[in-house]
Amino acid sequence: MGRMGVWLLVGMVGMLIPVHGQDQIPGFISIDCGAPNDYYDIELGIYYKKDEGFVDSGENRQISTLFINENKWQQSKNLRFFPNGTRNCYTLRPEQGKGNTYLIRTLFYYGNYDNKNQQPIFDLHIGTDYWTTVNTSNWTSYEIIHVPTTDNIQVCLINTGNGVPYISALELRLLDSSIYLLNSASLSNHWRYDIGSSVMYRYPQDIYDRLWSAKIYNSTIPINITWTPSLSDNNDAYRVPAEVLGTAQRATDANSSIHLSWPSNSTNKWCIYFHFAEIESLPSGQKREFTISVNGKLAETVTLEYLKPLTVASPLVSGSKINLSIKATPQSGRYPPILNAVEFFTIVELRNILTAMDDITAINDIKKRYSIYRDSWQGDLCAPRDFIWDGLECSYDNPPRIISLNLSSSQLMGDLAASLSDLLALVSLDLSGNQFTGLIPESLAKLPNLKFLNLSENNFTGSIPESLQKKIDDKQLQLRVEGNPHLCLEDSCKPKKKRNSYIIPVIAAASGSVAILLVALAIIWRCKCKNKKGHREGTIKLKNRPFSYTEVLKITDNFKTVIGEGGFGKVYLGTLANGTKSAVKMLSRTSRQGYREFKTEAQLLMIVHHRNLVSLVGYCDDAENMALIYEFMENGDLRHHLSDQSSTYVLTWKDRLRIAVDAAQGLDYLHNGCKPPIIHRDLKTSNILLNESMQAKIADFGLSKAFAAENDSHISTRPAGTPGYLDPEFQSSGNLNRKSDVYSFGVILFELITGYPAVIRSGSGNIHILRWVTPIIERGDIQSVVDPRLDGKFNVNSAWKLVETAVSCVPTTAVRRPDISRVLAELKECWDIEMALERSQRMGSSKIRSTEAFEMMSVELDDYESVPIAR
Ligand SMILES: *[C@@H]1O[C@H](CO)[C@@H](O)[C@H](O)[C@H]1NC(C)=O
Ligand SMILES: *[C@@H]1O[C@H](CO)[C@@H](O)[C@H](O)[C@H]1NC(C)=O
Ligand SMILES: *[C@@H]1O[C@H](CO)[C@@H](O)[C@H](O)[C@H]1NC(C)=O
Ligand SMILES: *[C@@H]1O[C@H](CO)[C@@H](O)[C@H](O)[C@H]1NC(C)=O
Ligand SMILES: *[C@@H]1O[C@H](CO)[C@@H](O)[C@H](O)[C@H]1NC(C)=O
Ligand SMILES: *[C@@H]1O[C@H](CO)[C@@H](O)[C@H](O)[C@H]1NC(C)=O
Ligand SMILES: *[C@@H]1O[C@H](CO)[C@@H](O)[C@H](O)[C@H]1NC(C)=O
Ligand SMILES: *[C@@H]1O[C@H](CO)[C@@H](O)[C@H](O)[C@H]1NC(C)=O
Ligand SMILES: *[C@@H]1O[C@H](CO)[C@@H](O)[C@H](O)[C@H]1NC(C)=O
Ligand SMILES: *[C@@H]1O[C@H](CO)[C@@H](O)[C@H](O)[C@H]1NC(C)=O
């Protein structure tokens, strides 16, 4: 009991993972306990965080290598275990705070991590209350639906003497607060079945990420419909996925019932949620109607409407055996009852009241301020009684309060925290035998019930505050202060006023920001780029020069022809005095944010010059207007070429290879030819432009950054860029380095290969290109990977090579991605396979083997720069 199904053997249907701007999904907290870093689980489309910051204790461990591939869930591969203390807690702080309904899920996979081959058995608490007992060796989840009364939700693992508690993952999902209602109790889920189905669903089909296990009962007949969008009714807050409601089982005939039963611990109170929808189109006037009985008692009569979701909750039921039956009424005619999905919960009573919030806040502040670490200092302070924090005594009123705090001989130092005076119910405070310094705070006198205060054996200074002295004189307070050599106990001592000391920090802060500015300027100043052959290409073909606004007007013929629209304004066709065409990007006056990025772009483009980077012809920066004038790229952007179905010209395989090599060269120059390296930050197919001879050039440097440090030491920065191309590691850590560009470049390669955009829009949701392509690659089905518009006109060897290169660019962890120079070398090899093949075909020996192709490639390598465009 208490276990929600074992999914070891259950495959998951994984196709439609939406791309969510790559943030944490709103209302989700996903923690992979014991994981070394945050990551994007591409399988699930969910970001997982490592557990640092959610828990203070325990150690991380990887499971035994014998089991590491036992199941495919990344979250099962590491865990955190808790050798010390009887109660260890995770604290979740959902943005939406208390009073909302949350689904909280813990996941466990023992995987013999400790080499003892003995699975531990331990308890879980939600806040201060018993939730369930964990006893499993398989990948198993335990779920609870819970409405917290505080903004912090604590999930605690309790050592009951049957082994060291551990946990693999912890997830929180915000639910609509109108569903799964129960007064002051929580619902522990035991099973959740998608009846008549053979695949498991969770997010993104289920927006609440409930896990729907596939279930087929064998005495009834499965029915299903193909998925229809009208089945997911957005007004129905349960939001059971259409895929789940779309399958059901029905009784064999109208006279039979669907019957379910299971044994139960009779202390359990069950609540069963049935989910129905009519999925057979019945003749008009006919309706399926049936009754639900629980342990022989009629609970509900249900009439279904076609494709309309309906959820029915049973009354609470208990006993040593629970049975349910669903039986057609006479009104149902010849239509037997059906069941689409069902959830089985038991009630978790919330009995223990949490300690008063003021006390919790004050103690947490003290804990943090003095870095107090004690095994028991986790979870609620006072409740349940057996788990009260070491050094505390509480009154168990409603709510419980701290009446005694004993921090004697704990090696604490510094001034006394003001928050001590917030523990208003305190009767006894023992701080003796520490190294506290500073004045004795007057505010301690405000504690109304304080009877005993021990400050002895510290190093307090000043004198005893008057108000405390008065309490002592009135015999309300017993104070001990012996062993404080610098404390003045004579009347003549009055505490001195503190001198103002804020001037120095202000000056320090101000000069700090000046220093930052200087560093920033220095970076731009020092930025120099060389081409590979060592001479500066910067002694330029086209001179960057300032243009006046009047000139801009003239060049663009009064902004006559719009050729594009960027994030910050329109791009116009221009014609320079000598007749050369140009592209003129104007900064729209409404775009304030754009100004900085405009500047960045102008500054960088004045420094970087490479044949695979779009070059700047000039710029205009007068008071009102900003314009950047670029070389004109006749053939527009790459995205357009890949997606324009109407275009008669489909980029050939060779074109694509050529573009890949060009773009990689441009990027290699930014990363490795520039000191410090320049990170583009917004690489995408719409930023790769093609000139009249289909030569590719990288454009749009608005988000780029030059890096002070030369090797891959990273800087932290706000996420920027375009969904679908963003490095998942950068997303989660904010650490930006060259490998972020490599990831985006990998996505671009996949677009070149498949023709699909980074985020594939489909009727039923958005799919990231990696999500789409990975299973096909795994199947080895290269024909399905490559853009169908090529009509099979590509070489399988070079296609595989390009796919492998693309795959190498996109691991979730940045360190596993190669440097762009490595990618470039691979792409050149790819190009050579293609060229060798082309040559051999021209020579009539079309049956060239791939090994031969590889042998030929070095011949062509040096030649590459002069390869003519095949158009
Ligand atoms: C557990 O306690 C031992 C001894 O007190 C200590 O050495 C160890 O670091 C603790 N481990 C954790 C995970 O707190
Ligand atoms: C734990 O599970 C095992 C196997 O399912 C069972 O035999 C054992 O009785 C369980 N122990 C407890 C304490 O529930
Ligand atoms: C774990 O899974 C294996 C095989 O999938 C099964 O044989 C075993 O009984 C399961 N153990 C538990 C405790 O459910
Ligand atoms: C729907 O039912 C048919 C046969 O009745 C079966 O072959 C098919 O796999 C079912 N589809 C799903 C999604 O269960
Ligand atoms: C269900 O199937 C299993 C094995 O296929 C069989 O042992 C069991 O008796 C069946 N139950 C019913 C109610 O038909
Ligand atoms: C259901 O029961 C009624 C009366 O007992 C009988 O007339 C009818 O034929 C039965 N229907 C089926 C489908 O067994
Ligand atoms: C039933 O549950 C109660 C409380 O959780 C527990 O103390 C008791 O041992 C259980 N009984 C059985 C037979 O498992
Ligand atoms: C279901 O439970 C009720 C009450 O415990 C009992 O009277 C009835 O016989 C049970 N039905 C079946 C089919 O087990
Ligand atoms: C505080 O704890 C110390 C040692 O654990 C003990 O000697 C002392 O009496 C305690 N103080 C109070 C007020 O209980
Ligand atoms: C106690 O405080 C005084 C004055 O602040 C300082 O000079 C002295 O070193 C301190 N003694 C100890 C043991 O910390």
JSON list of N, CA and C and ligand atoms in Angstrom, two decimals, residues 406 408 428 430 452, ligand 9:
[
{"chain": "A", "resi": 406, "resn": "ASN", "atom": "N", "xyz": [17.89, 27.17, 24.34]},
{"chain": "A", "resi": 406, "resn": "ASN", "atom": "CA", "xyz": [19.18, 26.93, 24.99]},
{"chain": "A", "resi": 406, "resn": "ASN", "atom": "C", "xyz": [20.25, 26.77, 23.93]},
{"chain": "A", "resi": 408, "resn": "SER", "atom": "N", "xyz": [23.53, 27.28, 24.76]},
{"chain": "A", "resi": 408, "resn": "SER", "atom": "CA", "xyz": [24.76, 27.39, 25.54]},
{"chain": "A", "resi": 408, "resn": "SER", "atom": "C", "xyz": [25.87, 26.56, 24.89]},
{"chain": "A", "resi": 428, "resn": "SER", "atom": "N", "xyz": [12.68, 31.24, 29.00]},
{"chain": "A", "resi": 428, "resn": "SER", "atom": "CA", "xyz": [14.07, 31.01, 29.38]},
{"chain": "A", "resi": 428, "resn": "SER", "atom": "C", "xyz": [14.97, 31.11, 28.16]},
{"chain": "A", "resi": 430, "resn": "ASP", "atom": "N", "xyz": [19.07, 30.75, 27.28]},
{"chain": "A", "resi": 430, "resn": "ASP", "atom": "CA", "xyz": [20.42, 30.43, 27.78]},
{"chain": "A", "resi": 430, "resn": "ASP", "atom": "C", "xyz": [21.42, 30.59, 26.64]},
{"chain": "A", "resi": 452, "resn": "PHE", "atom": "N", "xyz": [14.22, 33.95, 32.83]},
{"chain": "A", "resi": 452, "resn": "PHE", "atom": "CA", "xyz": [15.58, 33.48, 33.05]},
{"chain": "A", "resi": 452, "resn": "PHE", "atom": "C", "xyz": [16.44, 33.80, 31.83]},
{"chain": "B", "resi": 9, "resn": "LIG", "atom": "C1", "xyz": [21.30, 24.38, 28.46]},
{"chain": "B", "resi": 9, "resn": "LIG", "atom": "O1", "xyz": [22.03, 23.23, 28.09]},
{"chain": "B", "resi": 9, "resn": "LIG", "atom": "C2", "xyz": [23.18, 23.00, 28.93]},
{"chain": "B", "resi": 9, "resn": "LIG", "atom": "C3", "xyz": [23.94, 21.83, 28.32]},
{"chain": "B", "resi": 9, "resn": "LIG", "atom": "O2", "xyz": [23.19, 21.09, 27.45]},
{"chain": "B", "resi": 9, "resn": "LIG", "atom": "C4", "xyz": [22.73, 22.73, 30.32]},
{"chain": "B", "resi": 9, "resn": "LIG", "atom": "O3", "xyz": [23.86, 22.53, 31.12]},
{"chain": "B", "resi": 9, "resn": "LIG", "atom": "C5", "xyz": [21.96, 23.92, 30.82]},
{"chain": "B", "resi": 9, "resn": "LIG", "atom": "O4", "xyz": [21.45, 23.66, 32.11]},
{"chain": "B", "resi": 9, "resn": "LIG", "atom": "C6", "xyz": [20.80, 24.25, 29.91]},
{"chain": "B", "resi": 9, "resn": "LIG", "atom": "N1", "xyz": [20.16, 25.46, 30.32]},
{"chain": "B", "resi": 9, "resn": "LIG", "atom": "C7", "xyz": [18.91, 25.51, 30.69]},
{"chain": "B", "resi": 9, "resn": "LIG", "atom": "C8", "xyz": [18.38, 26.83, 31.05]},
{"chain": "B", "resi": 9, "resn": "LIG", "atom": "O5", "xyz": [18.19, 24.51, 30.72]}
]
